[in-house]
Coordinates of C-alpha atoms in Angstrom, one line a residue:
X1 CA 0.0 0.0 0.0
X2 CA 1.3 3.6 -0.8
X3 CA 2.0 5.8 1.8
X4 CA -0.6 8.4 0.2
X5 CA -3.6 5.8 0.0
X6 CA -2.7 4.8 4.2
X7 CA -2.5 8.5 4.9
X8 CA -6.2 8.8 3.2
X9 CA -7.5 5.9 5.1
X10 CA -6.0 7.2 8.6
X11 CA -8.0 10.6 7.7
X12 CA -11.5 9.0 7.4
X13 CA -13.2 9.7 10.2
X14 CA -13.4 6.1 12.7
X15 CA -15.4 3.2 11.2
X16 CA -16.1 5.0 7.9
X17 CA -15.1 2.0 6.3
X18 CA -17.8 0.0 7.6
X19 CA -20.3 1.3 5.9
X20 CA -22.0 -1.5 4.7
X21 CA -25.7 -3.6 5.3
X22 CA -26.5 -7.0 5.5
X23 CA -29.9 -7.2 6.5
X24 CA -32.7 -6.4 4.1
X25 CA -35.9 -6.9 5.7
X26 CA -37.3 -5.6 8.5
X27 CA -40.5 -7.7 8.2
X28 CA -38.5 -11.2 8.5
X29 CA -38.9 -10.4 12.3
X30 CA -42.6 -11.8 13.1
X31 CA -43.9 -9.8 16.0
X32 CA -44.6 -11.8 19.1
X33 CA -47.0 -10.2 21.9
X34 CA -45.6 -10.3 25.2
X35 CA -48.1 -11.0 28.0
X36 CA -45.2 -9.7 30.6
X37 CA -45.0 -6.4 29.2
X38 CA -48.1 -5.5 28.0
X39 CA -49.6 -5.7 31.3
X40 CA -46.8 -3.6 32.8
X41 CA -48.1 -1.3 30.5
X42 CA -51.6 -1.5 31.0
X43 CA -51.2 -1.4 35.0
X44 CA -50.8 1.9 34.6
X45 CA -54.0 2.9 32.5
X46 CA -55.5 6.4 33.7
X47 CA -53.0 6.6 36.1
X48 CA -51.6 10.2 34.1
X49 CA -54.7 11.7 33.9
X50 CA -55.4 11.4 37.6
X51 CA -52.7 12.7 38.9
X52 CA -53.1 15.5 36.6
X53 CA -56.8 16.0 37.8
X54 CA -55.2 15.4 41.3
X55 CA -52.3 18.4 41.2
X56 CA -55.0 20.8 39.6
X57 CA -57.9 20.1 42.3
X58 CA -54.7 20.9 44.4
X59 CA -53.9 23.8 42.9
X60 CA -57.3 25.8 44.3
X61 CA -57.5 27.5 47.7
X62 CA -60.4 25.4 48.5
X63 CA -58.8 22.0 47.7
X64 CA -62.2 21.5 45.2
X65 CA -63.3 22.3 41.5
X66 CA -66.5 22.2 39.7
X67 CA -66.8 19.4 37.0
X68 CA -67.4 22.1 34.5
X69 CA -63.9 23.3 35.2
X70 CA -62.6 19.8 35.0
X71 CA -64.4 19.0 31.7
X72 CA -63.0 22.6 29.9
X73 CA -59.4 21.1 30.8
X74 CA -59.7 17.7 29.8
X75 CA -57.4 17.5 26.5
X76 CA -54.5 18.9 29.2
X77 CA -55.3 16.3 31.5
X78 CA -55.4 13.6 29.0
X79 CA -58.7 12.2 30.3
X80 CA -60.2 9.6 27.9
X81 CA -63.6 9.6 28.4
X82 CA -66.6 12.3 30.3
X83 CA -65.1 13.6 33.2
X84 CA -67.7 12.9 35.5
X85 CA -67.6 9.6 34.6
X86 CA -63.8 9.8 34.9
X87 CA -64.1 10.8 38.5
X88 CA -67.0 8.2 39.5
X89 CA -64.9 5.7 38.9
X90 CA -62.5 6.4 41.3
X91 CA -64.4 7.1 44.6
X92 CA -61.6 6.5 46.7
X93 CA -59.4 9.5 45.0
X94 CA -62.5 11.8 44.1
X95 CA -65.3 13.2 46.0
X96 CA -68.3 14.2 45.0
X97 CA -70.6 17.0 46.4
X98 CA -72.8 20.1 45.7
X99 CA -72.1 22.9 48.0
X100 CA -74.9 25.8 49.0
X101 CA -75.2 28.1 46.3
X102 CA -74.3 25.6 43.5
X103 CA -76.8 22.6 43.5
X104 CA -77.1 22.3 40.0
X105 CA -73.1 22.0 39.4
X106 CA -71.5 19.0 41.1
X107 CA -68.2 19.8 43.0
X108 CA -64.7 17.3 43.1
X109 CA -62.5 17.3 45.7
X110 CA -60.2 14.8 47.2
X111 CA -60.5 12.2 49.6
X112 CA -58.5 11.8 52.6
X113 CA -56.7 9.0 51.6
X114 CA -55.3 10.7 48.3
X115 CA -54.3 13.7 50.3
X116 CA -51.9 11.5 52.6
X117 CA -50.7 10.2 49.6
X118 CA -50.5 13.4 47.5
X119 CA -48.6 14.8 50.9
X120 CA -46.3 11.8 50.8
X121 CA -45.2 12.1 47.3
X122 CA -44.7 16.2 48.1
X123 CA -41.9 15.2 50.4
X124 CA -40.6 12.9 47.4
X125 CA -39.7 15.9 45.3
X126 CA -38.9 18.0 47.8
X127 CA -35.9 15.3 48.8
X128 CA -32.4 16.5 48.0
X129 CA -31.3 13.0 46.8
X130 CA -34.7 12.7 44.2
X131 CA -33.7 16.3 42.9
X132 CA -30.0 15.0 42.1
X133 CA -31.3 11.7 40.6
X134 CA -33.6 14.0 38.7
X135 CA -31.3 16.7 37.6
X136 CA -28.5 13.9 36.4
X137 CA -31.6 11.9 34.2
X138 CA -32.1 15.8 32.6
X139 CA -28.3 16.4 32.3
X140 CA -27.7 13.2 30.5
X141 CA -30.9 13.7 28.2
X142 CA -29.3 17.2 27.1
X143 CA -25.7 15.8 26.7
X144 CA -27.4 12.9 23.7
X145 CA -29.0 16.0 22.1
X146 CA -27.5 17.7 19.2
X147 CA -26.6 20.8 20.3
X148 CA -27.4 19.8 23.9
X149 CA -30.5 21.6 24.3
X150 CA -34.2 20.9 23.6
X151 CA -37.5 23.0 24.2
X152 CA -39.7 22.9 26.8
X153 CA -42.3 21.8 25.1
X154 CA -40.2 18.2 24.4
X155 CA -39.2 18.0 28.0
X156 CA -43.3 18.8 29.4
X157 CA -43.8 15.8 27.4
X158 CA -41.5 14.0 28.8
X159 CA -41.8 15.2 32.4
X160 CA -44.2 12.0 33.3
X161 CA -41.4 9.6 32.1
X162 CA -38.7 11.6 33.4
X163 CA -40.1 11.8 37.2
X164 CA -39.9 15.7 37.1
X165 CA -42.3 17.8 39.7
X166 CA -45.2 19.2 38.1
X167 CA -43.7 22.7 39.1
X168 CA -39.8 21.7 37.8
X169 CA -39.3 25.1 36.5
X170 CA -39.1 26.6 39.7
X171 CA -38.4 23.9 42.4
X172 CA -35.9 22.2 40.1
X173 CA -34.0 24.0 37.4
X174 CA -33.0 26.8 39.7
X175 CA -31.5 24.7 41.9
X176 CA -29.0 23.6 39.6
X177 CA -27.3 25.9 37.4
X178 CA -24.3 24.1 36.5
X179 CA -26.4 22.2 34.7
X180 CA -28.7 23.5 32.6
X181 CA -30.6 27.0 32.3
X182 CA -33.7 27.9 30.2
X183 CA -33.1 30.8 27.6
X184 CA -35.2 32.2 25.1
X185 CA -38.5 34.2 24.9
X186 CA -41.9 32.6 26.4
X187 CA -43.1 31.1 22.8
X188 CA -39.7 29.6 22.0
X189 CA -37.4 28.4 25.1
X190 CA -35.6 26.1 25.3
X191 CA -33.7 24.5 28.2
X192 CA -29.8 24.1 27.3
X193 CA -26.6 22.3 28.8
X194 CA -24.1 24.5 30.7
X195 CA -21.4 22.3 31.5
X196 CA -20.6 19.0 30.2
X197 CA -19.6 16.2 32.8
X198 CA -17.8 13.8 31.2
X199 CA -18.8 11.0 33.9
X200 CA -22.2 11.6 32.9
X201 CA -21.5 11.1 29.3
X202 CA -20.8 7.5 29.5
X203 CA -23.2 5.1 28.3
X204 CA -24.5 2.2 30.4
X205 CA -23.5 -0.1 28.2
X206 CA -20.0 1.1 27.9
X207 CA -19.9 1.4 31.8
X208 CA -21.2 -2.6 32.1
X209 CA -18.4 -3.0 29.6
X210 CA -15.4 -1.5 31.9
X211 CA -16.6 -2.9 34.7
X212 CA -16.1 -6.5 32.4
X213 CA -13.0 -5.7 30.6
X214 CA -9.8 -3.9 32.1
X215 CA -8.7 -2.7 29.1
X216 CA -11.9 -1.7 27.0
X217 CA -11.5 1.2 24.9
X218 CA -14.1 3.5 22.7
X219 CA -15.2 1.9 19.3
X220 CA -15.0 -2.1 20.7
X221 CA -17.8 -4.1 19.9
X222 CA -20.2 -4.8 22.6
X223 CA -22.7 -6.9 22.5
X224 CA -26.7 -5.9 23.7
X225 CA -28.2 -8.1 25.9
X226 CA -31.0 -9.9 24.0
X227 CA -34.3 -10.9 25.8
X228 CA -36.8 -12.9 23.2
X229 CA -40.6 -13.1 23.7
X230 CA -41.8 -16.7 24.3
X231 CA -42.9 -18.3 21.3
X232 CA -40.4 -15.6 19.4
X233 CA -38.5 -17.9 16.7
X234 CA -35.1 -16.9 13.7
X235 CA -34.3 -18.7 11.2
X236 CA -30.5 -19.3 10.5
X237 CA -30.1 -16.5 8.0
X238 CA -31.5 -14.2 11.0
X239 CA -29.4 -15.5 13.7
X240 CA -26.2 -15.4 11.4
X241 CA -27.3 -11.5 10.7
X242 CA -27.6 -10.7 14.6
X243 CA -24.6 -12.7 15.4
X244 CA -22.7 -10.2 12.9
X245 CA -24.7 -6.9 14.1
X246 CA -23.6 -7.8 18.0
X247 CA -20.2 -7.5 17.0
X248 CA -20.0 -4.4 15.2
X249 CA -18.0 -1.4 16.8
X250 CA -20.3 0.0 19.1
X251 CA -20.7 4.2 18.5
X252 CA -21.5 5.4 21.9
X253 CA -25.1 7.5 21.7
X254 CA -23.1 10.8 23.3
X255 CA -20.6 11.0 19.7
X256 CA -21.8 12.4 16.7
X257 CA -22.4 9.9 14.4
X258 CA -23.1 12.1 11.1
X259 CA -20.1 10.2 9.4
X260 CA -22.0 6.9 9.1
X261 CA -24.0 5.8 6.4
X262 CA -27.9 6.7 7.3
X263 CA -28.7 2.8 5.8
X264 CA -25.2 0.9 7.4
X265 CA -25.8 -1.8 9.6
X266 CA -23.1 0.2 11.9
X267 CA -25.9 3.1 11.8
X268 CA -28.8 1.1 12.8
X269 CA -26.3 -0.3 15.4
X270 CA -25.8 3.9 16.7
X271 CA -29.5 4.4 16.7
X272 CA -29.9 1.0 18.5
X273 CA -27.5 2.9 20.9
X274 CA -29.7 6.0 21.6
X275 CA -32.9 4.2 22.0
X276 CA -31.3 2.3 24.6
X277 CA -29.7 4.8 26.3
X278 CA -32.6 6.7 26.2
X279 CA -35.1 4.6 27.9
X280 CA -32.2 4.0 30.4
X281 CA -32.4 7.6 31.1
X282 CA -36.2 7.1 31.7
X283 CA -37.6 6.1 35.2
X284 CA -40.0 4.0 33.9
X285 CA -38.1 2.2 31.1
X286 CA -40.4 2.9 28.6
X287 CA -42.6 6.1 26.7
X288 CA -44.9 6.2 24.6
X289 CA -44.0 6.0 20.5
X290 CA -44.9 9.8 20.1
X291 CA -42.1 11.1 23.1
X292 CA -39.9 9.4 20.5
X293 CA -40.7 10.6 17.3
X294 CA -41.0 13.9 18.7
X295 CA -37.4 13.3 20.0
X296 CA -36.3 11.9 17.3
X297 CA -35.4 14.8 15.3
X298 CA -32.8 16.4 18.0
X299 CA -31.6 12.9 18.8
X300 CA -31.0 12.8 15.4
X301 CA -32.5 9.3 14.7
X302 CA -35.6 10.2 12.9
X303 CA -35.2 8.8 10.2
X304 CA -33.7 5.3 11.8
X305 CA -36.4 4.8 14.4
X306 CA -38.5 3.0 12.7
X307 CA -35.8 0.6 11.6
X308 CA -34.1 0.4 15.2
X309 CA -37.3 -0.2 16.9
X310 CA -38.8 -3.0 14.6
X311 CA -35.8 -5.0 13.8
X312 CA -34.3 -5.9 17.5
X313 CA -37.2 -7.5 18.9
X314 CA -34.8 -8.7 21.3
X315 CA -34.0 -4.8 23.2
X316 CA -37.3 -3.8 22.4
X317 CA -40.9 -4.0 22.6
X318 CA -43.5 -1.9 21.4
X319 CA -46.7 -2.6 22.6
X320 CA -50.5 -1.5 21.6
X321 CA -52.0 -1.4 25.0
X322 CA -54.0 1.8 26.4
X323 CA -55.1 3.0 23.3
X324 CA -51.5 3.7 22.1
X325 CA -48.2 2.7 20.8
X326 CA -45.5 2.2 23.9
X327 CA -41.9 1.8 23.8
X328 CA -40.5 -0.6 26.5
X329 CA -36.8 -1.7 27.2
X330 CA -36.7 -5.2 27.7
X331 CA -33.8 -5.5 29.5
X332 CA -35.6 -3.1 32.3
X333 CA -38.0 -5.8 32.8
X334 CA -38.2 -9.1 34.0
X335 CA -41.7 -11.0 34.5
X336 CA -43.1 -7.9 33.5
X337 CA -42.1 -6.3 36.7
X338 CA -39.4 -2.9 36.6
X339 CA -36.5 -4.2 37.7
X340 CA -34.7 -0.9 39.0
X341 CA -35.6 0.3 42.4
X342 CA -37.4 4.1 42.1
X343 CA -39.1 6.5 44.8
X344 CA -41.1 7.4 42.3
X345 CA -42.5 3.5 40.9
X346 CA -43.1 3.0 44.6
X347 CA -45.0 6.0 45.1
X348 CA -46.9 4.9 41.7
X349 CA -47.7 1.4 42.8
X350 CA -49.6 3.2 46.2
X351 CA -51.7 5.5 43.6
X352 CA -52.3 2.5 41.8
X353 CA -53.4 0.5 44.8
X354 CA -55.7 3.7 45.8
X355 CA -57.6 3.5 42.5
X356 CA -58.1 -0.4 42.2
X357 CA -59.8 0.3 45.9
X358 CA -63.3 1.1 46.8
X359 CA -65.2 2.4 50.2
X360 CA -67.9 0.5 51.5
X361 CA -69.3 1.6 54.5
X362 CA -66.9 4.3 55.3
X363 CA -64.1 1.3 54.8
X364 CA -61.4 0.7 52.4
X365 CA -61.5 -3.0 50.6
X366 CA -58.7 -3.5 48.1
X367 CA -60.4 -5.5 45.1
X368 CA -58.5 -7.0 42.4
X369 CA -58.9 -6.0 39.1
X370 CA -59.4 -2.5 39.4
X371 CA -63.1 -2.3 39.9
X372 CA -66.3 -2.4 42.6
X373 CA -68.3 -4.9 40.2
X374 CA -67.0 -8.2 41.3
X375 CA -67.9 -6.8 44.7
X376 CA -71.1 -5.9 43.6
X377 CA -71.8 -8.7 41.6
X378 CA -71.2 -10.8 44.8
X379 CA -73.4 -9.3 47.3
X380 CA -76.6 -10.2 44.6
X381 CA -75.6 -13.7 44.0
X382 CA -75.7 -13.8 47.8
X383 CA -79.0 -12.2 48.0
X384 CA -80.4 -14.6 45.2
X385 CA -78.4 -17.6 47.0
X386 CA -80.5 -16.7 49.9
X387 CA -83.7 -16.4 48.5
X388 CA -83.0 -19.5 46.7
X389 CA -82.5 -21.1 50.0
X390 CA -85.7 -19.7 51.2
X391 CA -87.9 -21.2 48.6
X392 CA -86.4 -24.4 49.0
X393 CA -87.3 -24.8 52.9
X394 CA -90.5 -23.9 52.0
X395 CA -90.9 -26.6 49.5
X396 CA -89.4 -28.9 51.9
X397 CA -92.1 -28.4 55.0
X398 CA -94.7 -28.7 52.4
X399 CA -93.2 -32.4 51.9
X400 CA -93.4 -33.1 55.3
X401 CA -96.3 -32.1 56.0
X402 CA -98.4 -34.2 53.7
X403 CA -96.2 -37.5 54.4
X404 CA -98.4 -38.4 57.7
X405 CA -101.1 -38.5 55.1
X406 CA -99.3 -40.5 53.1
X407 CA -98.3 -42.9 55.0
X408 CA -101.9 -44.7 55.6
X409 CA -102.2 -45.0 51.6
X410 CA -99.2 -46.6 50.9
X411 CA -99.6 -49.4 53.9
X412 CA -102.8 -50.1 52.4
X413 CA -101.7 -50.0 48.9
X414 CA -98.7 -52.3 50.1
X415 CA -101.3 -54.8 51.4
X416 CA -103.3 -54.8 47.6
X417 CA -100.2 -55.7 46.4
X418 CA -99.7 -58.3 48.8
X419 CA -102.6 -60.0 48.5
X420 CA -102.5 -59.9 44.4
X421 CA -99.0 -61.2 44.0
X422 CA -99.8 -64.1 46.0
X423 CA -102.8 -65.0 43.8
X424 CA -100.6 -64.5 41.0
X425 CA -98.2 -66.8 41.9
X426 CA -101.0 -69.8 42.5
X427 CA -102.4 -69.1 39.3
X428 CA -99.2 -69.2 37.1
X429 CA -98.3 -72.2 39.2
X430 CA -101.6 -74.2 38.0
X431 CA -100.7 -72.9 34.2
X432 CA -97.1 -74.6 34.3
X433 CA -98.3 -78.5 35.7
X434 CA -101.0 -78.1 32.8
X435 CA -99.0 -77.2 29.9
X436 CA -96.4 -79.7 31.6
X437 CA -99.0 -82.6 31.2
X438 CA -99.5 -81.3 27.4
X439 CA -96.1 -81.2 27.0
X440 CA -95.4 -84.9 27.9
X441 CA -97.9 -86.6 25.5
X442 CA -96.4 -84.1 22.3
X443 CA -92.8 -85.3 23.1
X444 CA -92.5 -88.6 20.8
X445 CA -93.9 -87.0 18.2
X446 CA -92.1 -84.3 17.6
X447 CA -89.0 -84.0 15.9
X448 CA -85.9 -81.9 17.5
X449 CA -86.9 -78.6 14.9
X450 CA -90.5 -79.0 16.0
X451 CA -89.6 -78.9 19.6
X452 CA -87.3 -76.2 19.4
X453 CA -90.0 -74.2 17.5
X454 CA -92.3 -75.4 20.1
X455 CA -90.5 -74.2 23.1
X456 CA -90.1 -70.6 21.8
X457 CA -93.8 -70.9 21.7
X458 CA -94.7 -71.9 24.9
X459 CA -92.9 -68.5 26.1
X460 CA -95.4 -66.6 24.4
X461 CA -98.6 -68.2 26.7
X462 CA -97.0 -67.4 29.5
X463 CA -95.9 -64.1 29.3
X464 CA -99.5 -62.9 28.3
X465 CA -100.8 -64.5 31.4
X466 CA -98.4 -62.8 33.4
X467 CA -99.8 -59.8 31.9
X468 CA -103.0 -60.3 32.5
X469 CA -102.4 -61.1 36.2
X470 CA -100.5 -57.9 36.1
X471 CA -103.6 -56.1 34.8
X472 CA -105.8 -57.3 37.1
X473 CA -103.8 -56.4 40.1
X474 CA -103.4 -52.9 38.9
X475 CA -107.5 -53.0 38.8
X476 CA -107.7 -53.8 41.7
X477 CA -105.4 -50.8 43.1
X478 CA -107.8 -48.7 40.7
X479 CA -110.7 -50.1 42.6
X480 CA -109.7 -50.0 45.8
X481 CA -108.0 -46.4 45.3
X482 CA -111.6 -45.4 44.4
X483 CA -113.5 -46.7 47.2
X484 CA -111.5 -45.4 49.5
X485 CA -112.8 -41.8 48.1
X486 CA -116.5 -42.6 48.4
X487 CA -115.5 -43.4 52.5
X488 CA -117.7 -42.1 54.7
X489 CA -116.0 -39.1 56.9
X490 CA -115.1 -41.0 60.4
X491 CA -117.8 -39.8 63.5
X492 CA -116.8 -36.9 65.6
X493 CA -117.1 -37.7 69.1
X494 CA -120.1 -36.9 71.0

């Protein structure tokens, strides 16, 4: 090689000569639902929206709103359906009442128990160890940014995922500023990095990887952990691709990566990067698709997401539950449970437990499944149980009650019978010597076919005999029944 061509390649920026793809579609990866992580998802349904109606009911002097007020905010709260059915649903956070003056407005305020939890979680964020926790997750967001800054508007979307207060402009950000300031006019600003701390620039897969390898260095390949879906299958020409990807050069997500190819497997490897770091950064491990896209443009993966997201079923899951598209890290999970220990999950998992909990006589009863009906549903198949019961004793002393009468008419329908199956039996017994005598005078003239036929014959006498003695016994229950109805009524006594 020419000193002039190994002085070109030394000048390209690092891995520029990797720019290459191997894989081709990204719809050979069949999507596998994961029952796990769906639900970890969906155990937070309307969780957002009431504790957004919760901090503005807060917000008032007299701790309570009207509905109407509720209802004219409801695209801000995110609630998904009519408020006041919103709020009925969850008696134990919401109260319902109509003050003097106002009967023809319901009012909400909150109960008890959500103002010892709302009080709890106020001493949360007021911690000096949640702010710094907080502050780095902000830092580090701002560092994987291009130009390490991002509007507001990006970070109030992000404030649920992120664990900021719901007043973080003024308890938070002025609290730190060596780390990040807001600049700009009302309509446009934008919160920006002031200092860069190079600790907090390190990726947590590259810090897993020093704390593996003494002498890692930047641009080794490292390897993702993979965590399939059950039933999630590859066929060898998929395996052999992933086997390749996991030993690319891994970018870390804090470099600029403009020198790679936008369609390079070492690309999609970057943007495999940022994702990950990025729900890492996250409390919850996950956001929903739109946090992302709207991302996407000052992470500067756009255009790979799609890509990133889809073809590494193995980092990442997307799931369709609560109406929308949500982004989970798989390796924050296991079981469908968030593996990472938070204040803030805790003090989620106590909200959660409020709102799957309903009062009943002035008591709290936790019931599974998030709703009063299974309750309800038991009380009336007790009452019906109970009325079933009822019936049933009823029907059962009507039994009684008529067996004494009973009684007489089956001894003397037991003597009938007596009495008839013994004549029976005499008269059957004077049929079989006859047709015996008959029997004896045929034999020598018959041949062994005729007295075969023969004897199926003589079956045929004596079953219609037995019939008939069966008939005339049931006559004379007939009979007998019917006299005893033309009785005279017994004599009273004198």
């Amino acid at each position: 090689m020419s000193p002039l061509l190994r002085f070109l390649i030394r000048s390209l920026p690092p891995h520029s000569h990797l720019h290459r793809r191997t894989f081709v579609d990204a719809a050979a990866f069949k999507c596998v639902r994961d029952r796990g992580l769906d639900h970890a998802v969906e155990r937070e349904k309307n969780l957002l929206p009431l504790i957004n109606t919760k901090n503005l009911i807060k917000l008032e002097p007299s701790k309570s709103l009207p509905i109407s007020i509720i209802a004219d905010n409801r695209a801000s709260l995110k609630i998904p359906t009519r408020p006041i059915e919103f709020i009925r649903r969850y008696p134990s956070v919401f109260r319902e009442f109509f003050p003097a003056g106002a009967a023809f407005q319901p009012h909400i305020k909150l109960t008890d128990e959500a103002l010892d939890l709302d009080s709890e979680e106020q001493i949360m964020f007021q911690s000096e160890s949640y702010k710094k926790d907080v502050a780095d997750r902000v830092l580090k967001l701002l560092m994987l940014c291009r130009g390490n800054k991002l509007p507001l508007n990006v970070i109030e979307n992000l404030k649920w995922d992120l664990g900021l207060p719901p007043d973080y402009e003024r308890s938070l950000i002025p609290e730190f500023p060596d780390y990040f300031r807001i600049v700009g006019r009302e309509e446009t600003r934008v919160l920006e990095l002031v200092c860069w701390i190079d600790e907090l620039g390190t990726s947590i897969m590259e810090k897993k990887a020093m704390g593996g390898v003494s002498d890692y260095a930047k641009g080794m390949p490292i390897a993702f952990p993979m965590h399939f879906s059950k039933g999630f299958e590859m066929d060898k020409k998929l395996k052999k691709w992933v086997s390749y990807w996991q030993k690319l050069p891994y970018v870390s997500p804090y470099e600029n990566a403009d020198y790679l190819s936008p369609k390079s497997d070492e690309s999609d490897k970057w943007a495999v990067a940022v994702l990950h770091e990025l729900l890492h950064i996250l409390v919850p491990k996950k956001t929903e698709k739109e946090n992302v896209l709207c991302l996407g443009e000052h992470l500067g993966i756009r255009s790979r997401f799609k890509r990133a997201s889809l073809n590494h079923p193995g980092i990442f899951y997307l799931s369709s539950k609560i109406g929308t598209y949500t982004l989970v890290l798989k390796e924050g999970y296991k079981r469908g449970l968030l593996i990472e220990n938070h204040p803030l999950t805790s003090m989620r998992s106590k909200y959660i437990h409020l709102m799957n909990t309903v009062k009943e006589d002035s008591k709290l009863i936790s019931v599974p499944g998030g709703s009063g009906n299974a309750k309800k549903q038991k009380n009336i198949d007790s009452e019906s149980k109970g009325e079933m019961d009822g019936k049933e004793e009823d029907n059962e002393g009507v039994l009684y009650d008529s067996s004494d009468a009973e009684e007489a008419e089956d001894g003397a329908l037991r003597g009938v019978a007596k009495n008839t199956t013994a004549a029976n039996s005499r008269l059957r017994t004077r049929k079989k010597d006859a047709k015996g005598r008959v029997g004896n005078r045929e034999r020598g003239r018959r041949s062994a076919g005729e007295r075969s036929g023969k004897a199926g014959e003589r079956v045929s006498p004596m079953v219609s005999t037995s019939m008939e003695m069966q008939g005339r016994g049931s006559r004379a229950r007939l009979n007998l029944s019917k006299s005893r109805g033309r009785e005279a009524p017994a004599k009273l006594p004198s």
